[in-house]
Structures are given as structure tokens and as C-alpha cells.
Short mmCIF file of N, CA and C in Angstrom, two decimals:
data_model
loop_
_atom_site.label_atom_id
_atom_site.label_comp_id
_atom_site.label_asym_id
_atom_site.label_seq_id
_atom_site.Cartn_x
_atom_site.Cartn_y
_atom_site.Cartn_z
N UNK A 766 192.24 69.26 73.42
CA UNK A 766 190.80 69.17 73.41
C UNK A 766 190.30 68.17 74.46
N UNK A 767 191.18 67.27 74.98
CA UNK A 767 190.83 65.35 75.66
C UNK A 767 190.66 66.15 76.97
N UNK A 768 191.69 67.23 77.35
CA UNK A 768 192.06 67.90 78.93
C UNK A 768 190.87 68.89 79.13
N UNK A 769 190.11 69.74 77.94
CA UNK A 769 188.83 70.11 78.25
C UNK A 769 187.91 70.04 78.56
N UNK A 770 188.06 68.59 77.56
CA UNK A 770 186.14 67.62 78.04
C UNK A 770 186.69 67.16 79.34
N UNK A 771 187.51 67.13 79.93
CA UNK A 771 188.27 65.89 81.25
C UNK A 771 187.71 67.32 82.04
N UNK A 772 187.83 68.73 82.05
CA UNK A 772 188.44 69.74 82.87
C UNK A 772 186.51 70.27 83.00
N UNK A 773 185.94 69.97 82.21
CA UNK A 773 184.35 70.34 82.43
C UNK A 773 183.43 69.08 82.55
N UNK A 774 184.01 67.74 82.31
CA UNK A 774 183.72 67.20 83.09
C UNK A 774 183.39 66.95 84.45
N UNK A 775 184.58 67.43 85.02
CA UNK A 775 184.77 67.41 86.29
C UNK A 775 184.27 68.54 86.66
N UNK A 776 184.57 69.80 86.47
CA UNK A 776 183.55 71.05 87.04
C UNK A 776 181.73 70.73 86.69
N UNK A 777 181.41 69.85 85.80
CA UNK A 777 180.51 69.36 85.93
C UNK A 777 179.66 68.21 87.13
N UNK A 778 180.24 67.96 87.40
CA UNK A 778 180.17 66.53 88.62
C UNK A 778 180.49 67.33 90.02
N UNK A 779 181.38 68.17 89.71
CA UNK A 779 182.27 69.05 91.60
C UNK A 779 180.63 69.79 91.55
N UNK A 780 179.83 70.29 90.60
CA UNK A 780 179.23 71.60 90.80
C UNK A 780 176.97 70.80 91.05
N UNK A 781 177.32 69.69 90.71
CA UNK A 781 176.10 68.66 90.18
C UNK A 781 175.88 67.64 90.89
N UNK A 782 177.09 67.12 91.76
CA UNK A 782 176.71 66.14 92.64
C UNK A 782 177.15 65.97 93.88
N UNK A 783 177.30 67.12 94.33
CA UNK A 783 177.91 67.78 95.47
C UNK A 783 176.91 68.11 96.28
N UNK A 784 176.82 67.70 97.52
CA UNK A 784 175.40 68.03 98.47
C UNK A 784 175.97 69.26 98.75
N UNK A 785 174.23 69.57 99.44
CA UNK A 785 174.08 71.02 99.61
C UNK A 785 173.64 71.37 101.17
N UNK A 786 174.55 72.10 102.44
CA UNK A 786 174.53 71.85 103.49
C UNK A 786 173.40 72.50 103.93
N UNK A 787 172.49 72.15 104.58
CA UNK A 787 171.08 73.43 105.04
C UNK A 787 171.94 73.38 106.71
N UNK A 788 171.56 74.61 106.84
CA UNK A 788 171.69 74.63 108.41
C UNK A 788 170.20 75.13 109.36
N UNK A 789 170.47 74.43 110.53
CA UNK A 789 169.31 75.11 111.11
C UNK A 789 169.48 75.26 112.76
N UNK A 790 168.86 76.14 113.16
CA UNK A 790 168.57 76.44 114.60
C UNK A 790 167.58 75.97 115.11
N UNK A 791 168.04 75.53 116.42
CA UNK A 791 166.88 74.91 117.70
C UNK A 791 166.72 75.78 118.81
N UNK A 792 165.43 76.67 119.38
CA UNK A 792 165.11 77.34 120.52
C UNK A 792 164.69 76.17 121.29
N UNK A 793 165.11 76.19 122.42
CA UNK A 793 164.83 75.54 123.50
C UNK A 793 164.94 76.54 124.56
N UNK A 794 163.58 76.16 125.14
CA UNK A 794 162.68 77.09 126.52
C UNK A 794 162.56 76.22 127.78
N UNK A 795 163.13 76.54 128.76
CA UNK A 795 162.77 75.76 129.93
C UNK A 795 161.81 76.77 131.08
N UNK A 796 160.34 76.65 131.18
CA UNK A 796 159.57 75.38 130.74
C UNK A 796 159.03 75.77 129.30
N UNK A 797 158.58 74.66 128.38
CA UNK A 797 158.52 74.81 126.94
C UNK A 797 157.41 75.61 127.02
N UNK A 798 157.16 75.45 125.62
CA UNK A 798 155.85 76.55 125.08
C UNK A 798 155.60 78.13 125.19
N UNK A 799 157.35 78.30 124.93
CA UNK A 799 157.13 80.40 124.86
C UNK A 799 157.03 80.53 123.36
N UNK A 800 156.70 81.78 123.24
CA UNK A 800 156.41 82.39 121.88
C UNK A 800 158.04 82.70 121.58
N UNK A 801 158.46 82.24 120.19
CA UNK A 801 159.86 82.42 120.26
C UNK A 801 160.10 83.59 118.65
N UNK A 802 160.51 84.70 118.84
CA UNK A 802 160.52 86.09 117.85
C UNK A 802 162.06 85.86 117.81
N UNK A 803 162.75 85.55 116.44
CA UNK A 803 163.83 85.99 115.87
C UNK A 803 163.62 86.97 114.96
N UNK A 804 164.71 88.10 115.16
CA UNK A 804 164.86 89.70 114.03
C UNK A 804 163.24 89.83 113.83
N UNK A 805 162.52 90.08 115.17
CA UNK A 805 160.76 90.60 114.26
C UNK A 805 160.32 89.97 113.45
N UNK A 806 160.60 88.34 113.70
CA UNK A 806 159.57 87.43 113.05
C UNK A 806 159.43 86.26 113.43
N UNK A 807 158.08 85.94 113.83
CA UNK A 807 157.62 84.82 114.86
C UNK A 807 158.08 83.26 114.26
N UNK A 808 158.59 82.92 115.13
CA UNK A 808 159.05 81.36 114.56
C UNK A 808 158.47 80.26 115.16
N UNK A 809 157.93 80.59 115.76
CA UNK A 809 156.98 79.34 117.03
C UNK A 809 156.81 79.56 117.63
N UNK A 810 156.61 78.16 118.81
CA UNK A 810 156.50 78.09 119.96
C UNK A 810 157.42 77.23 120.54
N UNK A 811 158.37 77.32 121.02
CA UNK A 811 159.43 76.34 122.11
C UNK A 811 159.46 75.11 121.96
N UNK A 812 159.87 73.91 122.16
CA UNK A 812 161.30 73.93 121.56
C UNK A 812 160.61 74.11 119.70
N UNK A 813 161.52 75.08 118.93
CA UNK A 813 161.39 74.89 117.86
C UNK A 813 162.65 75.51 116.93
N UNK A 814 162.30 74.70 115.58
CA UNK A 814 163.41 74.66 114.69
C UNK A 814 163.10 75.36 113.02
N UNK A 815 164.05 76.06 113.18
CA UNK A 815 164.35 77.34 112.00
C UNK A 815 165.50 77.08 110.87
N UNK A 816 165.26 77.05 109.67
CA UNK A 816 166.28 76.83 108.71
C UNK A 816 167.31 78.01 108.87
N UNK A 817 168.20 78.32 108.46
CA UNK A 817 168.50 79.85 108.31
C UNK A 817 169.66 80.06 107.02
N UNK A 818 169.84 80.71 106.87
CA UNK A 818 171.07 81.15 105.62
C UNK A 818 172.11 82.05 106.19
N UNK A 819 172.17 82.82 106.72
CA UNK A 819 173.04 83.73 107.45
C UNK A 819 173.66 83.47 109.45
N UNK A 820 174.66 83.53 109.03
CA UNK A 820 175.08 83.55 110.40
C UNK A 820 175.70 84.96 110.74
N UNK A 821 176.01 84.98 112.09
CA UNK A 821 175.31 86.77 112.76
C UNK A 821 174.70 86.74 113.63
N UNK A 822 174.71 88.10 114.40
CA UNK A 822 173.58 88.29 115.44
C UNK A 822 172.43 88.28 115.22
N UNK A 823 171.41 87.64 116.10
CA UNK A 823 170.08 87.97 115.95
C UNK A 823 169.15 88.52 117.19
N UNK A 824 168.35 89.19 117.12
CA UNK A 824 167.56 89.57 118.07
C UNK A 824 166.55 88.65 118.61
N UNK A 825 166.61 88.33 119.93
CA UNK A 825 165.67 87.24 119.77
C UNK A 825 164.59 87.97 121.27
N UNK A 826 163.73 87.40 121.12
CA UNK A 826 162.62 88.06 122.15
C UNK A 826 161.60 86.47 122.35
N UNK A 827 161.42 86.53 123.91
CA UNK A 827 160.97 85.32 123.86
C UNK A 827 159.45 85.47 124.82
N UNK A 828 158.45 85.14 124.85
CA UNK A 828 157.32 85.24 125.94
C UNK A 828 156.92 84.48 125.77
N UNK A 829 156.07 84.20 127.51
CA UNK A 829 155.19 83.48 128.00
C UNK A 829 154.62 84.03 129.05
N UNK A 830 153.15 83.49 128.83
CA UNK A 830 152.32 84.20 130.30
C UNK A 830 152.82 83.21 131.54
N UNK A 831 153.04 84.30 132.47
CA UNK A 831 153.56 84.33 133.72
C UNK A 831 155.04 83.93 134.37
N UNK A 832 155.82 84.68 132.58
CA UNK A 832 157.05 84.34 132.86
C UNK A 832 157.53 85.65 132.84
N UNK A 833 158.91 85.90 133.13
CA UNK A 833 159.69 87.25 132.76
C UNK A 833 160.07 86.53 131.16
N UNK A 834 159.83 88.03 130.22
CA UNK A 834 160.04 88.17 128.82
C UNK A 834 161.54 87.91 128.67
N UNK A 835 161.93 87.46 127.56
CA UNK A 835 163.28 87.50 127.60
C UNK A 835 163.73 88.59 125.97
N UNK A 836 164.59 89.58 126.20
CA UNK A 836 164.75 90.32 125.27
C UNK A 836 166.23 90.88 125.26
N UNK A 837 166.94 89.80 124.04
CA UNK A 837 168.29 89.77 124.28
C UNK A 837 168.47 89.50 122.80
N UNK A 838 170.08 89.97 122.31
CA UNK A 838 170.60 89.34 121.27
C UNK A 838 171.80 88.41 121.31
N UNK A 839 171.87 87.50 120.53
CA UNK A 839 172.42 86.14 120.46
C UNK A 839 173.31 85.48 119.30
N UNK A 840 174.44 85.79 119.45
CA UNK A 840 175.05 85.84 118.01
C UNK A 840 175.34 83.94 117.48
N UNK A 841 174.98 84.12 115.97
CA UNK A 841 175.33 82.35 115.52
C UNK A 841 176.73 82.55 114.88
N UNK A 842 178.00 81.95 115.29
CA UNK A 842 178.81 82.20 114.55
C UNK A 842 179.15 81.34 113.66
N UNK A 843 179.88 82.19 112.49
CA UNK A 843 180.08 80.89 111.37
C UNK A 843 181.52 79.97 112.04
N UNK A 844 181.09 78.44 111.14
CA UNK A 844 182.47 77.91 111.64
C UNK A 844 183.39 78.14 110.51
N UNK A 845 184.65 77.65 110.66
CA UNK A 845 185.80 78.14 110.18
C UNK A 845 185.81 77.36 108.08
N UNK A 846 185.08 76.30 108.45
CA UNK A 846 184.87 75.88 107.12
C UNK A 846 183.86 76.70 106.19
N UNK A 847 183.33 77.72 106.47
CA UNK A 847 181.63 78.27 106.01
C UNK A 847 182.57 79.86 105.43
N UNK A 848 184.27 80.17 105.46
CA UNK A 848 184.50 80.83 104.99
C UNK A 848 185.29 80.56 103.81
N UNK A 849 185.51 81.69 102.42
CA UNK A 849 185.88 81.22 101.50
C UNK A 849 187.43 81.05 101.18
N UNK A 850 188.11 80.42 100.97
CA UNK A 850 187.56 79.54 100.09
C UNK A 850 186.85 77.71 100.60
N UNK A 851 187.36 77.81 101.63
CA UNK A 851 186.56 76.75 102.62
C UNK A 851 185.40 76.13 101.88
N UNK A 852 184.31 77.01 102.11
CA UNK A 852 183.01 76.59 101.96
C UNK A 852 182.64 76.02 100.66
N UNK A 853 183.78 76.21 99.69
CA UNK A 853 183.14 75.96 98.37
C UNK A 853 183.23 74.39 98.38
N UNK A 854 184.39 74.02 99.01
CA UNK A 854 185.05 71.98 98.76
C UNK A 854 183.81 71.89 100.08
N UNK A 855 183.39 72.44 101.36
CA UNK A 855 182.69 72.00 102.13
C UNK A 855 181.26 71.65 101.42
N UNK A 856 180.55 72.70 100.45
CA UNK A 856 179.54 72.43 99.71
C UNK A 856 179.51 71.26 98.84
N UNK A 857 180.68 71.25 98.03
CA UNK A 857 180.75 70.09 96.87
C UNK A 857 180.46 69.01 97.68
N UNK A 858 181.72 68.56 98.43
CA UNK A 858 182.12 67.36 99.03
C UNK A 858 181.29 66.88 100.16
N UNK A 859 180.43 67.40 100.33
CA UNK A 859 179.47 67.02 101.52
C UNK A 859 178.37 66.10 101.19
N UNK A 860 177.90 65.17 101.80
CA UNK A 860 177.06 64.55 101.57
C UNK A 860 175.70 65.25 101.79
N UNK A 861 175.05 64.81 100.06
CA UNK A 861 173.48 65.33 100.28
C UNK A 861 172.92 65.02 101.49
N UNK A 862 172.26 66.19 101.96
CA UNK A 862 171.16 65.93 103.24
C UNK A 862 172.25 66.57 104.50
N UNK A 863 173.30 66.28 104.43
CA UNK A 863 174.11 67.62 105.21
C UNK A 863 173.38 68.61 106.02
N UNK A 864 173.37 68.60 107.37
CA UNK A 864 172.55 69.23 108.37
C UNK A 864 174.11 70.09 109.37
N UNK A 865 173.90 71.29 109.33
CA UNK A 865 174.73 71.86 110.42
C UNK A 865 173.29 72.26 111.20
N UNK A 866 174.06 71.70 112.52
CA UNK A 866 172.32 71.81 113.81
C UNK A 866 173.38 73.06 114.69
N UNK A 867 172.08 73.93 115.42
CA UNK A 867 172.66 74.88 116.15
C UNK A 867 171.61 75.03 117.15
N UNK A 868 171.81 75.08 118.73
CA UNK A 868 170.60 74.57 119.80
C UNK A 868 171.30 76.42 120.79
N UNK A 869 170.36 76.82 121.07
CA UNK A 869 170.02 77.67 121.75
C UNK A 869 169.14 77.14 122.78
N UNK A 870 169.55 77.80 124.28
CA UNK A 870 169.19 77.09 125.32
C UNK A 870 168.45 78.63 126.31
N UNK A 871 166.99 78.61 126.73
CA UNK A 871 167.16 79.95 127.21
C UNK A 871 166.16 79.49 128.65
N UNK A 872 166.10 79.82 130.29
CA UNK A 872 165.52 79.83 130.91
C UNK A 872 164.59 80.86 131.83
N UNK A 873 163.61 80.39 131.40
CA UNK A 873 162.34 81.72 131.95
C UNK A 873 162.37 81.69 133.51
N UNK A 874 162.33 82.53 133.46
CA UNK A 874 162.07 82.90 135.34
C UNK A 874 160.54 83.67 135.56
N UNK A 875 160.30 83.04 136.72
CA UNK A 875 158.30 83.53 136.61
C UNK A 875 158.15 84.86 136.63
N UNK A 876 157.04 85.57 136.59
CA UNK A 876 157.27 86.72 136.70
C UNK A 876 156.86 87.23 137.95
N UNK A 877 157.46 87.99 139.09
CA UNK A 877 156.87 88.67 139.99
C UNK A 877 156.80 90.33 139.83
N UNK A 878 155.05 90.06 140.28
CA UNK A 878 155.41 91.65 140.54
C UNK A 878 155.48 92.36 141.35
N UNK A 879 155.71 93.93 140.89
CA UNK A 879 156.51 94.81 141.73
C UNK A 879 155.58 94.95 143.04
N UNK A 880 156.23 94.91 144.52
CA UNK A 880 155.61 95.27 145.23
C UNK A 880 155.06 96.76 145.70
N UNK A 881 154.07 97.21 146.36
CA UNK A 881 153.28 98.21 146.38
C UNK A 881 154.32 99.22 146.45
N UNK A 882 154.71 99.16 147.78
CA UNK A 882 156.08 100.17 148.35
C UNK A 882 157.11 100.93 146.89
N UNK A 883 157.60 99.77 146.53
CA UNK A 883 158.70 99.72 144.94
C UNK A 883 157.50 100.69 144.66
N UNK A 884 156.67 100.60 143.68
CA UNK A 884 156.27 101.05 142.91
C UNK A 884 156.02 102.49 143.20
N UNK A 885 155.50 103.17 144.29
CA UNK A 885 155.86 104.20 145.14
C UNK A 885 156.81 104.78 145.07
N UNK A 886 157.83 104.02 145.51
CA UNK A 886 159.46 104.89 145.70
C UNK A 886 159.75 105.42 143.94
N UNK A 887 159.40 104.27 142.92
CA UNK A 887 160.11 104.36 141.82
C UNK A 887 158.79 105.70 140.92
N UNK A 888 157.86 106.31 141.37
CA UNK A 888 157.12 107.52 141.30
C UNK A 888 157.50 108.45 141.79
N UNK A 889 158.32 108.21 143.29
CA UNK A 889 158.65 109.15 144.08
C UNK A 889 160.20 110.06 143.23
N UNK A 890 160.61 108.46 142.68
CA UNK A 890 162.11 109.01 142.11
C UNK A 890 161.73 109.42 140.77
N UNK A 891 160.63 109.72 140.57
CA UNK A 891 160.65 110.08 138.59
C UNK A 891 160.22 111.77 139.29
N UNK A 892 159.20 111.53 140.25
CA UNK A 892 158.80 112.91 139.96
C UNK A 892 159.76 114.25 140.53
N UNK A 893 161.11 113.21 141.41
CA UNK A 893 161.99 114.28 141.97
C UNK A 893 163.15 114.78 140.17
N UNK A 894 163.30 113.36 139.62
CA UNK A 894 164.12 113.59 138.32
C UNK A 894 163.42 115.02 137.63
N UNK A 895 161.47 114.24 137.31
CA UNK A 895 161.17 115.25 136.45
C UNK A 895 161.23 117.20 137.31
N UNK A 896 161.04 117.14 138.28
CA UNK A 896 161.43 118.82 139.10
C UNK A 896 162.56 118.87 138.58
N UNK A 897 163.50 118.45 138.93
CA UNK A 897 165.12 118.79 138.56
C UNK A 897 165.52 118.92 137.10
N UNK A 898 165.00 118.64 136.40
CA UNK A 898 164.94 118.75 135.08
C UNK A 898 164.68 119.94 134.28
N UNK A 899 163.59 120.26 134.99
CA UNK A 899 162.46 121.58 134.53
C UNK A 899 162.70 122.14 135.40
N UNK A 900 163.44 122.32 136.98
CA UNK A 900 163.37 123.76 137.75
C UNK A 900 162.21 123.52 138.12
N UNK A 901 162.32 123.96 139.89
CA UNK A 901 161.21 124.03 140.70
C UNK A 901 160.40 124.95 140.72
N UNK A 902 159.07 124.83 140.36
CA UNK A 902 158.46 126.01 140.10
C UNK A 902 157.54 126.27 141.39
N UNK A 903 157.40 125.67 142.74
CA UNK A 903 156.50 125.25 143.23
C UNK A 903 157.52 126.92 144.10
N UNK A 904 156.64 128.22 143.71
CA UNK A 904 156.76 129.44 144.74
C UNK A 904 155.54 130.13 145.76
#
């Protein structure tokens, strides 16, 4: 009976006073202040910081006026402790307030646009695709 109360004791205390790790992500924009979209949902504006629960790819999409958009995916991987049975002594044994930080670094390039000519040629090449496609009807 002494090894029970001793044995839920202790699963009492491992499960009760064991910090709890939050993790979070940092977007960083060079130059700051883009609109920053993880998985189709707005998280700020540059540099900014996101709690998260899952690690994985995410879609990230980034804008600013008079920059090129950035529209890419970006995988967070887990570290080697965050698998099981790992993660369970990493949860207990961690000190409350436990921060895993994760910094994403992304640089905008301005936007130019297309010059007159380009834009021409790249009409010239759709409308030869779209003939060839459909057969020349021009008799």
C-alpha cells in the first residue's frame, strides 16, 4: 500500500509541477513592415511573433507595397526531443516558462515592372500557344 501512495505521489508531482514548453515563431522582413500570412491566416506585420503547436510545413505569403510578394512554403522541423517518448521527460522536467524560439529570415526585393517590349513579346507568345492549341482557323 506505502509503494502506491509513493508511486502516485510521484505521478502526481512528474504530471503537476512540470513546466509546460510554449514554442513560438519569429518573421523577420528585411525592410520591416510586410504583411506576414501563415496557412491563410494573417499574423502581422514584420518582424512578428506567433505561438504555434504543430511543427510542419507552412505556407507562408508575405507583402508589401512596392516590393516583390513572397509566396513560398517553409517547413518548422521538430527537434529530436519533441518526439515520443522524448517529449514527455522534456515536458515534465522543463522549467516553467520554457520558450522554444524559431526566427525565420525572409528578404524583399523591390518590385520592377515589366517593361513595354516584355509585355508584348509575352502576348505575342500566348496568342501563338492559344492558335496551336485550337488549330489555325485564319482561311
Amino acid at each position: 500500500m506505502r509503494n502506491c501512495i509513493i508511486l502516485a505521489g510521484f505521478a502526481f508531482v512528474c504530471v503537476f509541477a512540470g513546466g509546460c514548453i510554449e514554442r513560438e515563431l519569429t518573421v523577420n522582413t528585411r525592410p520591416e513592415g510586410a504583411k506576414v500570412v501563415l496557412n491563410d491566416e494573417e499574423i502581422g506585420i514584420s518582424p512578428v511573433t506567433v505561438s504555434f503547436n504543430w511543427y510542419g510545413t507552412y505556407k507562408v505569403d508575405i507583402t508589401k507595397k512596392g516590393y516583390e510578394s513572397i509566396n513560398t512554403s517553409k517547413k518548422l522541423k521538430r527537434p529530436r526531443e519533441d518526439y515520443f517518448p522524448f517529449d514527455l521527460f522534456a515536458d515534465i522536467f522543463s522549467k516553467p516558462g520554457t520558450v522554444r524560439s524559431y526566427t525565420w529570415d525572409f528578404e524583399l526585393s523591390a518590385y520592377q515592372p515589366p517593361q513595354r517590349q516584355e509585355i508584348i513579346n509575352r502576348a505575342d507568345q500566348m496568342k501563338t500557344m492559344a492558335q496551336d492549341s485550337i488549330g489555325d482557323t485564319s482561311d
